[in-house]
Amino acid sequence: MSDEIWEYENEGAGGDEGEEDEHAVAERIDTAHADNPRLSAWLDEQREGFADWSRRHGGGWDFGERSLDRVEALIREHVTSVDDLFAREHTPLVQVACWYVGEVHNRTRGTRWRLDPDPADSHPWSRRPYVIVPFARLDEYRDPEGIDYDARPQHHPLSSFLTLLREGPTSGPASLRAELDDYEPGAGSGDDEE
């Protein structure tokens, strides 16, 4: 169960009359994360920066699955450690790379961008954009343990970069591309939050 659903259910969602069920709460949260000024501003900034980012990093970025191998190589080449990634998190190199990875997911697997409109200080990942399968496909994904109502796979591109850096340069390429398999129903939760 997401933190927001838990908080809603355990901190006064209302009385017995008109109380939302888990589906309604999950849908409301998804809608709020899908359409908000924070997300719009972030997406606009990355789209505007893409042409320069593309030119600086070899051009020919086609949003295809195999281009994720190029992003992986780019991150491994320019970012030396987890600490370095966090130090450079808000630079165009990292932010546009995050946007690009999410866009590949969107264009090849039908995911959509989301960002918490009111992030919690206690949950740093709520400040970062992620991609997730559209809410209309909620029923295709089930939590095998029956804990989470919303078991749609989601990916925070920054978390994917953390995984790359923890694997080290000797691990094989295509780690970013392998994440695309998470969107097959029954493939597991796919949630890559750290």
mmCIF file with all atom_site columns, C-alpha atoms in Angstrom:
data_model
loop_
_atom_site.group_PDB
_atom_site.id
_atom_site.type_symbol
_atom_site.label_atom_id
_atom_site.label_alt_id
_atom_site.label_comp_id
_atom_site.label_asym_id
_atom_site.label_entity_id
_atom_site.label_seq_id
_atom_site.pdbx_PDB_ins_code
_atom_site.Cartn_x
_atom_site.Cartn_y
_atom_site.Cartn_z
_atom_site.occupancy
_atom_site.B_iso_or_equiv
_atom_site.pdbx_formal_charge
_atom_site.auth_seq_id
_atom_site.auth_comp_id
_atom_site.auth_asym_id
_atom_site.auth_atom_id
_atom_site.pdbx_PDB_model_num
ATOM 1   C CA . MET A 1 1   ? 0.000   0.000   0.000   1.00 0.00 ? 1   MET A CA 1
ATOM 2   C CA . SER A 1 2   ? 1.374   3.402   -0.888  1.00 0.00 ? 2   SER A CA 1
ATOM 3   C CA . ASP A 1 3   ? 2.258   5.774   1.937   1.00 0.00 ? 3   ASP A CA 1
ATOM 4   C CA . GLU A 1 4   ? -0.479  8.131   0.779   1.00 0.00 ? 4   GLU A CA 1
ATOM 5   C CA . ILE A 1 5   ? -3.181  5.448   0.865   1.00 0.00 ? 5   ILE A CA 1
ATOM 6   C CA . TRP A 1 6   ? -2.020  4.323   4.308   1.00 0.00 ? 6   TRP A CA 1
ATOM 7   C CA . GLU A 1 7   ? -2.071  7.894   5.627   1.00 0.00 ? 7   GLU A CA 1
ATOM 8   C CA . TYR A 1 8   ? -5.519  8.472   4.155   1.00 0.00 ? 8   TYR A CA 1
ATOM 9   C CA . GLU A 1 9   ? -6.949  5.316   5.691   1.00 0.00 ? 9   GLU A CA 1
ATOM 10  C CA . ASN A 1 10  ? -5.266  5.714   9.070   1.00 0.00 ? 10  ASN A CA 1
ATOM 11  C CA . GLU A 1 11  ? -5.442  9.461   9.655   1.00 0.00 ? 11  GLU A CA 1
ATOM 12  C CA . GLY A 1 12  ? -9.085  10.244  9.187   1.00 0.00 ? 12  GLY A CA 1
ATOM 13  C CA . ALA A 1 13  ? -10.388 9.660   5.703   1.00 0.00 ? 13  ALA A CA 1
ATOM 14  C CA . GLY A 1 14  ? -13.826 10.637  6.878   1.00 0.00 ? 14  GLY A CA 1
ATOM 15  C CA . GLY A 1 15  ? -16.689 8.920   8.610   1.00 0.00 ? 15  GLY A CA 1
ATOM 16  C CA . ASP A 1 16  ? -18.549 5.820   7.564   1.00 0.00 ? 16  ASP A CA 1
ATOM 17  C CA . GLU A 1 17  ? -20.562 7.821   5.032   1.00 0.00 ? 17  GLU A CA 1
ATOM 18  C CA . GLY A 1 18  ? -18.839 8.589   1.738   1.00 0.00 ? 18  GLY A CA 1
ATOM 19  C CA . GLU A 1 19  ? -15.518 6.997   2.656   1.00 0.00 ? 19  GLU A CA 1
ATOM 20  C CA . GLU A 1 20  ? -13.428 6.317   -0.442  1.00 0.00 ? 20  GLU A CA 1
ATOM 21  C CA . ASP A 1 21  ? -12.388 2.762   -1.195  1.00 0.00 ? 21  ASP A CA 1
ATOM 22  C CA . GLU A 1 22  ? -8.813  1.858   -2.128  1.00 0.00 ? 22  GLU A CA 1
ATOM 23  C CA . HIS A 1 23  ? -9.575  2.115   -5.848  1.00 0.00 ? 23  HIS A CA 1
ATOM 24  C CA . ALA A 1 24  ? -10.938 5.644   -5.522  1.00 0.00 ? 24  ALA A CA 1
ATOM 25  C CA . VAL A 1 25  ? -7.993  6.732   -3.361  1.00 0.00 ? 25  VAL A CA 1
ATOM 26  C CA . ALA A 1 26  ? -5.456  5.230   -5.783  1.00 0.00 ? 26  ALA A CA 1
ATOM 27  C CA . GLU A 1 27  ? -7.202  6.889   -8.726  1.00 0.00 ? 27  GLU A CA 1
ATOM 28  C CA . ARG A 1 28  ? -7.312  10.262  -6.972  1.00 0.00 ? 28  ARG A CA 1
ATOM 29  C CA . ILE A 1 29  ? -3.596  10.067  -6.162  1.00 0.00 ? 29  ILE A CA 1
ATOM 30  C CA . ASP A 1 30  ? -2.752  9.005   -9.714  1.00 0.00 ? 30  ASP A CA 1
ATOM 31  C CA . THR A 1 31  ? -4.744  11.923  -11.133 1.00 0.00 ? 31  THR A CA 1
ATOM 32  C CA . ALA A 1 32  ? -3.061  14.410  -8.800  1.00 0.00 ? 32  ALA A CA 1
ATOM 33  C CA . HIS A 1 33  ? 0.394   13.084  -9.721  1.00 0.00 ? 33  HIS A CA 1
ATOM 34  C CA . ALA A 1 34  ? -0.470  13.192  -13.451 1.00 0.00 ? 34  ALA A CA 1
ATOM 35  C CA . ASP A 1 35  ? -1.620  16.767  -13.769 1.00 0.00 ? 35  ASP A CA 1
ATOM 36  C CA . ASN A 1 36  ? 0.084   19.371  -11.640 1.00 0.00 ? 36  ASN A CA 1
ATOM 37  C CA . PRO A 1 37  ? 2.286   22.452  -12.042 1.00 0.00 ? 37  PRO A CA 1
ATOM 38  C CA . ARG A 1 38  ? 5.420   20.756  -10.629 1.00 0.00 ? 38  ARG A CA 1
ATOM 39  C CA . LEU A 1 39  ? 5.286   18.010  -13.245 1.00 0.00 ? 39  LEU A CA 1
ATOM 40  C CA . SER A 1 40  ? 4.433   20.393  -16.090 1.00 0.00 ? 40  SER A CA 1
ATOM 41  C CA . ALA A 1 41  ? 7.328   22.698  -15.212 1.00 0.00 ? 41  ALA A CA 1
ATOM 42  C CA . TRP A 1 42  ? 9.806   19.824  -14.952 1.00 0.00 ? 42  TRP A CA 1
ATOM 43  C CA . LEU A 1 43  ? 8.696   18.294  -18.268 1.00 0.00 ? 43  LEU A CA 1
ATOM 44  C CA . ASP A 1 44  ? 8.839   21.672  -20.039 1.00 0.00 ? 44  ASP A CA 1
ATOM 45  C CA . GLU A 1 45  ? 12.354  22.324  -18.722 1.00 0.00 ? 45  GLU A CA 1
ATOM 46  C CA . GLN A 1 46  ? 13.654  18.944  -19.915 1.00 0.00 ? 46  GLN A CA 1
ATOM 47  C CA . ARG A 1 47  ? 11.984  19.193  -23.336 1.00 0.00 ? 47  ARG A CA 1
ATOM 48  C CA . GLU A 1 48  ? 13.524  22.638  -23.813 1.00 0.00 ? 48  GLU A CA 1
ATOM 49  C CA . GLY A 1 49  ? 16.955  21.361  -22.808 1.00 0.00 ? 49  GLY A CA 1
ATOM 50  C CA . PHE A 1 50  ? 16.872  18.229  -24.929 1.00 0.00 ? 50  PHE A CA 1
ATOM 51  C CA . ALA A 1 51  ? 18.187  19.711  -28.198 1.00 0.00 ? 51  ALA A CA 1
ATOM 52  C CA . ASP A 1 52  ? 21.317  21.089  -26.514 1.00 0.00 ? 52  ASP A CA 1
ATOM 53  C CA . TRP A 1 53  ? 21.763  17.887  -24.446 1.00 0.00 ? 53  TRP A CA 1
ATOM 54  C CA . SER A 1 54  ? 21.433  15.785  -27.594 1.00 0.00 ? 54  SER A CA 1
ATOM 55  C CA . ARG A 1 55  ? 23.983  17.891  -29.469 1.00 0.00 ? 55  ARG A CA 1
ATOM 56  C CA . ARG A 1 56  ? 26.459  17.742  -26.570 1.00 0.00 ? 56  ARG A CA 1
ATOM 57  C CA . HIS A 1 57  ? 26.123  13.968  -26.334 1.00 0.00 ? 57  HIS A CA 1
ATOM 58  C CA . GLY A 1 58  ? 26.446  12.805  -29.900 1.00 0.00 ? 58  GLY A CA 1
ATOM 59  C CA . GLY A 1 59  ? 23.038  13.506  -31.431 1.00 0.00 ? 59  GLY A CA 1
ATOM 60  C CA . GLY A 1 60  ? 20.872  10.910  -33.095 1.00 0.00 ? 60  GLY A CA 1
ATOM 61  C CA . TRP A 1 61  ? 18.824  10.189  -29.972 1.00 0.00 ? 61  TRP A CA 1
ATOM 62  C CA . ASP A 1 62  ? 15.766  8.365   -31.351 1.00 0.00 ? 62  ASP A CA 1
ATOM 63  C CA . PHE A 1 63  ? 13.895  7.300   -28.186 1.00 0.00 ? 63  PHE A CA 1
ATOM 64  C CA . GLY A 1 64  ? 14.267  3.649   -29.165 1.00 0.00 ? 64  GLY A CA 1
ATOM 65  C CA . GLU A 1 65  ? 14.965  0.832   -26.716 1.00 0.00 ? 65  GLU A CA 1
ATOM 66  C CA . ARG A 1 66  ? 18.581  0.404   -27.827 1.00 0.00 ? 66  ARG A CA 1
ATOM 67  C CA . SER A 1 67  ? 19.283  4.081   -27.168 1.00 0.00 ? 67  SER A CA 1
ATOM 68  C CA . LEU A 1 68  ? 19.046  3.246   -23.462 1.00 0.00 ? 68  LEU A CA 1
ATOM 69  C CA . ASP A 1 69  ? 22.427  1.541   -23.865 1.00 0.00 ? 69  ASP A CA 1
ATOM 70  C CA . ARG A 1 70  ? 23.832  4.916   -24.968 1.00 0.00 ? 70  ARG A CA 1
ATOM 71  C CA . VAL A 1 71  ? 22.333  6.631   -21.909 1.00 0.00 ? 71  VAL A CA 1
ATOM 72  C CA . GLU A 1 72  ? 23.842  3.928   -19.732 1.00 0.00 ? 72  GLU A CA 1
ATOM 73  C CA . ALA A 1 73  ? 27.269  4.491   -21.285 1.00 0.00 ? 73  ALA A CA 1
ATOM 74  C CA . LEU A 1 74  ? 26.858  8.266   -20.930 1.00 0.00 ? 74  LEU A CA 1
ATOM 75  C CA . ILE A 1 75  ? 26.049  8.035   -17.223 1.00 0.00 ? 75  ILE A CA 1
ATOM 76  C CA . ARG A 1 76  ? 28.865  5.569   -16.562 1.00 0.00 ? 76  ARG A CA 1
ATOM 77  C CA . GLU A 1 77  ? 31.302  7.842   -18.435 1.00 0.00 ? 77  GLU A CA 1
ATOM 78  C CA . HIS A 1 78  ? 30.362  11.131  -16.757 1.00 0.00 ? 78  HIS A CA 1
ATOM 79  C CA . VAL A 1 79  ? 29.212  10.124  -13.280 1.00 0.00 ? 79  VAL A CA 1
ATOM 80  C CA . THR A 1 80  ? 31.776  8.416   -11.084 1.00 0.00 ? 80  THR A CA 1
ATOM 81  C CA . SER A 1 81  ? 29.829  7.364   -7.981  1.00 0.00 ? 81  SER A CA 1
ATOM 82  C CA . VAL A 1 82  ? 26.519  7.517   -6.157  1.00 0.00 ? 82  VAL A CA 1
ATOM 83  C CA . ASP A 1 83  ? 27.741  10.637  -4.321  1.00 0.00 ? 83  ASP A CA 1
ATOM 84  C CA . ASP A 1 84  ? 28.680  12.207  -7.648  1.00 0.00 ? 84  ASP A CA 1
ATOM 85  C CA . LEU A 1 85  ? 25.229  11.408  -9.041  1.00 0.00 ? 85  LEU A CA 1
ATOM 86  C CA . PHE A 1 86  ? 23.488  13.147  -6.146  1.00 0.00 ? 86  PHE A CA 1
ATOM 87  C CA . ALA A 1 87  ? 25.887  16.098  -6.393  1.00 0.00 ? 87  ALA A CA 1
ATOM 88  C CA . ARG A 1 88  ? 25.018  16.432  -10.108 1.00 0.00 ? 88  ARG A CA 1
ATOM 89  C CA . GLU A 1 89  ? 21.359  15.435  -9.836  1.00 0.00 ? 89  GLU A CA 1
ATOM 90  C CA . HIS A 1 90  ? 20.008  18.859  -10.833 1.00 0.00 ? 90  HIS A CA 1
ATOM 91  C CA . THR A 1 91  ? 22.333  19.402  -13.793 1.00 0.00 ? 91  THR A CA 1
ATOM 92  C CA . PRO A 1 92  ? 21.117  19.138  -17.387 1.00 0.00 ? 92  PRO A CA 1
ATOM 93  C CA . LEU A 1 93  ? 23.304  16.052  -17.885 1.00 0.00 ? 93  LEU A CA 1
ATOM 94  C CA . VAL A 1 94  ? 21.378  14.072  -15.274 1.00 0.00 ? 94  VAL A CA 1
ATOM 95  C CA . GLN A 1 95  ? 17.941  15.692  -15.486 1.00 0.00 ? 95  GLN A CA 1
ATOM 96  C CA . VAL A 1 96  ? 17.614  15.469  -19.269 1.00 0.00 ? 96  VAL A CA 1
ATOM 97  C CA . ALA A 1 97  ? 19.007  11.923  -19.143 1.00 0.00 ? 97  ALA A CA 1
ATOM 98  C CA . CYS A 1 98  ? 16.279  11.047  -16.607 1.00 0.00 ? 98  CYS A CA 1
ATOM 99  C CA . TRP A 1 99  ? 13.656  12.617  -18.856 1.00 0.00 ? 99  TRP A CA 1
ATOM 100 C CA . TYR A 1 100 ? 15.017  10.764  -21.884 1.00 0.00 ? 100 TYR A CA 1
ATOM 101 C CA . VAL A 1 101 ? 14.898  7.381   -20.100 1.00 0.00 ? 101 VAL A CA 1
ATOM 102 C CA . GLY A 1 102 ? 11.313  8.045   -19.004 1.00 0.00 ? 102 GLY A CA 1
ATOM 103 C CA . GLU A 1 103 ? 10.370  9.088   -22.520 1.00 0.00 ? 103 GLU A CA 1
ATOM 104 C CA . VAL A 1 104 ? 11.737  5.816   -23.900 1.00 0.00 ? 104 VAL A CA 1
ATOM 105 C CA . HIS A 1 105 ? 9.548   3.968   -21.384 1.00 0.00 ? 105 HIS A CA 1
ATOM 106 C CA . ASN A 1 106 ? 6.564   6.108   -22.386 1.00 0.00 ? 106 ASN A CA 1
ATOM 107 C CA . ARG A 1 107 ? 7.059   5.656   -26.109 1.00 0.00 ? 107 ARG A CA 1
ATOM 108 C CA . THR A 1 108 ? 7.877   1.946   -26.075 1.00 0.00 ? 108 THR A CA 1
ATOM 109 C CA . ARG A 1 109 ? 5.763   0.674   -23.154 1.00 0.00 ? 109 ARG A CA 1
ATOM 110 C CA . GLY A 1 110 ? 2.956   3.204   -22.870 1.00 0.00 ? 110 GLY A CA 1
ATOM 111 C CA . THR A 1 111 ? 3.867   4.532   -19.432 1.00 0.00 ? 111 THR A CA 1
ATOM 112 C CA . ARG A 1 112 ? 3.134   8.091   -18.306 1.00 0.00 ? 112 ARG A CA 1
ATOM 113 C CA . TRP A 1 113 ? 4.992   10.678  -16.249 1.00 0.00 ? 113 TRP A CA 1
ATOM 114 C CA . ARG A 1 114 ? 3.975   11.334  -12.663 1.00 0.00 ? 114 ARG A CA 1
ATOM 115 C CA . LEU A 1 115 ? 5.254   13.635  -9.916  1.00 0.00 ? 115 LEU A CA 1
ATOM 116 C CA . ASP A 1 116 ? 3.872   14.233  -6.449  1.00 0.00 ? 116 ASP A CA 1
ATOM 117 C CA . PRO A 1 117 ? 2.352   17.752  -6.402  1.00 0.00 ? 117 PRO A CA 1
ATOM 118 C CA . ASP A 1 118 ? 2.988   18.049  -2.666  1.00 0.00 ? 118 ASP A CA 1
ATOM 119 C CA . PRO A 1 119 ? 6.116   16.029  -1.812  1.00 0.00 ? 119 PRO A CA 1
ATOM 120 C CA . ALA A 1 120 ? 6.800   14.943  1.733   1.00 0.00 ? 120 ALA A CA 1
ATOM 121 C CA . ASP A 1 121 ? 10.071  16.012  3.330   1.00 0.00 ? 121 ASP A CA 1
ATOM 122 C CA . SER A 1 122 ? 10.246  12.572  4.922   1.00 0.00 ? 122 SER A CA 1
ATOM 123 C CA . HIS A 1 123 ? 10.119  10.833  1.538   1.00 0.00 ? 123 HIS A CA 1
ATOM 124 C CA . PRO A 1 124 ? 12.831  12.189  -0.800  1.00 0.00 ? 124 PRO A CA 1
ATOM 125 C CA . TRP A 1 125 ? 11.679  10.080  -3.762  1.00 0.00 ? 125 TRP A CA 1
ATOM 126 C CA . SER A 1 126 ? 8.362   11.959  -3.728  1.00 0.00 ? 126 SER A CA 1
ATOM 127 C CA . ARG A 1 127 ? 10.326  14.955  -5.066  1.00 0.00 ? 127 ARG A CA 1
ATOM 128 C CA . ARG A 1 128 ? 11.481  13.047  -8.147  1.00 0.00 ? 128 ARG A CA 1
ATOM 129 C CA . PRO A 1 129 ? 9.514   12.311  -11.316 1.00 0.00 ? 129 PRO A CA 1
ATOM 130 C CA . TYR A 1 130 ? 8.675   8.751   -12.264 1.00 0.00 ? 130 TYR A CA 1
ATOM 131 C CA . VAL A 1 131 ? 6.938   6.825   -15.019 1.00 0.00 ? 131 VAL A CA 1
ATOM 132 C CA . ILE A 1 132 ? 4.120   4.358   -14.417 1.00 0.00 ? 132 ILE A CA 1
ATOM 133 C CA . VAL A 1 133 ? 1.650   2.279   -16.370 1.00 0.00 ? 133 VAL A CA 1
ATOM 134 C CA . PRO A 1 134 ? -1.616  4.213   -16.898 1.00 0.00 ? 134 PRO A CA 1
ATOM 135 C CA . PHE A 1 135 ? -4.259  3.787   -14.210 1.00 0.00 ? 135 PHE A CA 1
ATOM 136 C CA . ALA A 1 136 ? -6.667  2.248   -16.735 1.00 0.00 ? 136 ALA A CA 1
ATOM 137 C CA . ARG A 1 137 ? -4.387  -0.823  -16.731 1.00 0.00 ? 137 ARG A CA 1
ATOM 138 C CA . LEU A 1 138 ? -4.401  -1.196  -12.924 1.00 0.00 ? 138 LEU A CA 1
ATOM 139 C CA . ASP A 1 139 ? -6.156  -4.578  -13.054 1.00 0.00 ? 139 ASP A CA 1
ATOM 140 C CA . GLU A 1 140 ? -3.367  -6.093  -15.187 1.00 0.00 ? 140 GLU A CA 1
ATOM 141 C CA . TYR A 1 141 ? -0.975  -5.961  -12.228 1.00 0.00 ? 141 TYR A CA 1
ATOM 142 C CA . ARG A 1 142 ? -1.399  -7.698  -8.894  1.00 0.00 ? 142 ARG A CA 1
ATOM 143 C CA . ASP A 1 143 ? 0.864   -7.643  -5.883  1.00 0.00 ? 143 ASP A CA 1
ATOM 144 C CA . PRO A 1 144 ? 1.725   -11.327 -5.351  1.00 0.00 ? 144 PRO A CA 1
ATOM 145 C CA . GLU A 1 145 ? 1.773   -10.716 -1.583  1.00 0.00 ? 145 GLU A CA 1
ATOM 146 C CA . GLY A 1 146 ? -1.573  -8.917  -1.645  1.00 0.00 ? 146 GLY A CA 1
ATOM 147 C CA . ILE A 1 147 ? -0.211  -5.895  0.235   1.00 0.00 ? 147 ILE A CA 1
ATOM 148 C CA . ASP A 1 148 ? -0.268  -3.119  -2.356  1.00 0.00 ? 148 ASP A CA 1
ATOM 149 C CA . TYR A 1 149 ? -3.564  -2.287  -4.017  1.00 0.00 ? 149 TYR A CA 1
ATOM 150 C CA . ASP A 1 150 ? -1.768  -0.469  -6.831  1.00 0.00 ? 150 ASP A CA 1
ATOM 151 C CA . ALA A 1 151 ? 0.941   -2.850  -8.060  1.00 0.00 ? 151 ALA A CA 1
ATOM 152 C CA . ARG A 1 152 ? 1.588   -1.176  -11.403 1.00 0.00 ? 152 ARG A CA 1
ATOM 153 C CA . PRO A 1 153 ? 5.298   -1.070  -12.189 1.00 0.00 ? 153 PRO A CA 1
ATOM 154 C CA . GLN A 1 154 ? 6.925   2.314   -11.873 1.00 0.00 ? 154 GLN A CA 1
ATOM 155 C CA . HIS A 1 155 ? 10.435  3.566   -12.475 1.00 0.00 ? 155 HIS A CA 1
ATOM 156 C CA . HIS A 1 156 ? 12.303  6.573   -11.177 1.00 0.00 ? 156 HIS A CA 1
ATOM 157 C CA . PRO A 1 157 ? 15.019  7.108   -13.801 1.00 0.00 ? 157 PRO A CA 1
ATOM 158 C CA . LEU A 1 158 ? 17.367  8.528   -11.170 1.00 0.00 ? 158 LEU A CA 1
ATOM 159 C CA . SER A 1 159 ? 17.029  5.294   -9.205  1.00 0.00 ? 159 SER A CA 1
ATOM 160 C CA . SER A 1 160 ? 17.923  3.405   -12.367 1.00 0.00 ? 160 SER A CA 1
ATOM 161 C CA . PHE A 1 161 ? 21.136  5.430   -12.561 1.00 0.00 ? 161 PHE A CA 1
ATOM 162 C CA . LEU A 1 162 ? 21.880  4.588   -8.920  1.00 0.00 ? 162 LEU A CA 1
ATOM 163 C CA . THR A 1 163 ? 21.592  0.924   -9.801  1.00 0.00 ? 163 THR A CA 1
ATOM 164 C CA . LEU A 1 164 ? 24.043  1.377   -12.677 1.00 0.00 ? 164 LEU A CA 1
ATOM 165 C CA . LEU A 1 165 ? 26.591  3.023   -10.423 1.00 0.00 ? 165 LEU A CA 1
ATOM 166 C CA . ARG A 1 166 ? 26.237  0.356   -7.754  1.00 0.00 ? 166 ARG A CA 1
ATOM 167 C CA . GLU A 1 167 ? 26.727  -2.372  -10.354 1.00 0.00 ? 167 GLU A CA 1
ATOM 168 C CA . GLY A 1 168 ? 30.005  -0.829  -11.441 1.00 0.00 ? 168 GLY A CA 1
ATOM 169 C CA . PRO A 1 169 ? 31.538  -0.542  -14.888 1.00 0.00 ? 169 PRO A CA 1
ATOM 170 C CA . THR A 1 170 ? 32.311  -4.267  -15.165 1.00 0.00 ? 170 THR A CA 1
ATOM 171 C CA . SER A 1 171 ? 28.672  -5.331  -15.264 1.00 0.00 ? 171 SER A CA 1
ATOM 172 C CA . GLY A 1 172 ? 27.268  -5.887  -18.711 1.00 0.00 ? 172 GLY A CA 1
ATOM 173 C CA . PRO A 1 173 ? 25.431  -3.217  -20.647 1.00 0.00 ? 173 PRO A CA 1
ATOM 174 C CA . ALA A 1 174 ? 21.677  -3.098  -21.130 1.00 0.00 ? 174 ALA A CA 1
ATOM 175 C CA . SER A 1 175 ? 20.658  -2.672  -17.487 1.00 0.00 ? 175 SER A CA 1
ATOM 176 C CA . LEU A 1 176 ? 18.436  0.269   -18.408 1.00 0.00 ? 176 LEU A CA 1
ATOM 177 C CA . ARG A 1 177 ? 16.943  -1.638  -21.320 1.00 0.00 ? 177 ARG A CA 1
ATOM 178 C CA . ALA A 1 178 ? 16.219  -4.669  -19.115 1.00 0.00 ? 178 ALA A CA 1
ATOM 179 C CA . GLU A 1 179 ? 13.885  -2.521  -16.974 1.00 0.00 ? 179 GLU A CA 1
ATOM 180 C CA . LEU A 1 180 ? 11.439  -2.414  -19.886 1.00 0.00 ? 180 LEU A CA 1
ATOM 181 C CA . ASP A 1 181 ? 10.614  -6.064  -19.168 1.00 0.00 ? 181 ASP A CA 1
ATOM 182 C CA . ASP A 1 182 ? 9.018   -5.002  -15.866 1.00 0.00 ? 182 ASP A CA 1
ATOM 183 C CA . TYR A 1 183 ? 5.933   -3.767  -17.696 1.00 0.00 ? 183 TYR A CA 1
ATOM 184 C CA . GLU A 1 184 ? 4.821   -7.227  -18.745 1.00 0.00 ? 184 GLU A CA 1
ATOM 185 C CA . PRO A 1 185 ? 1.881   -8.161  -16.502 1.00 0.00 ? 185 PRO A CA 1
ATOM 186 C CA . GLY A 1 186 ? 3.048   -10.733 -14.004 1.00 0.00 ? 186 GLY A CA 1
ATOM 187 C CA . ALA A 1 187 ? 6.701   -9.634  -14.207 1.00 0.00 ? 187 ALA A CA 1
ATOM 188 C CA . GLY A 1 188 ? 6.743   -8.422  -10.603 1.00 0.00 ? 188 GLY A CA 1
ATOM 189 C CA . SER A 1 189 ? 6.126   -5.050  -9.096  1.00 0.00 ? 189 SER A CA 1
ATOM 190 C CA . GLY A 1 190 ? 8.842   -3.263  -11.093 1.00 0.00 ? 190 GLY A CA 1
ATOM 191 C CA . ASP A 1 191 ? 9.065   -0.604  -8.423  1.00 0.00 ? 191 ASP A CA 1
ATOM 192 C CA . ASP A 1 192 ? 12.650  0.527   -8.295  1.00 0.00 ? 192 ASP A CA 1
ATOM 193 C CA . GLU A 1 193 ? 12.524  2.989   -5.435  1.00 0.00 ? 193 GLU A CA 1
ATOM 194 C CA . GLU A 1 194 ? 15.525  3.056   -3.212  1.00 0.00 ? 194 GLU A CA 1
#
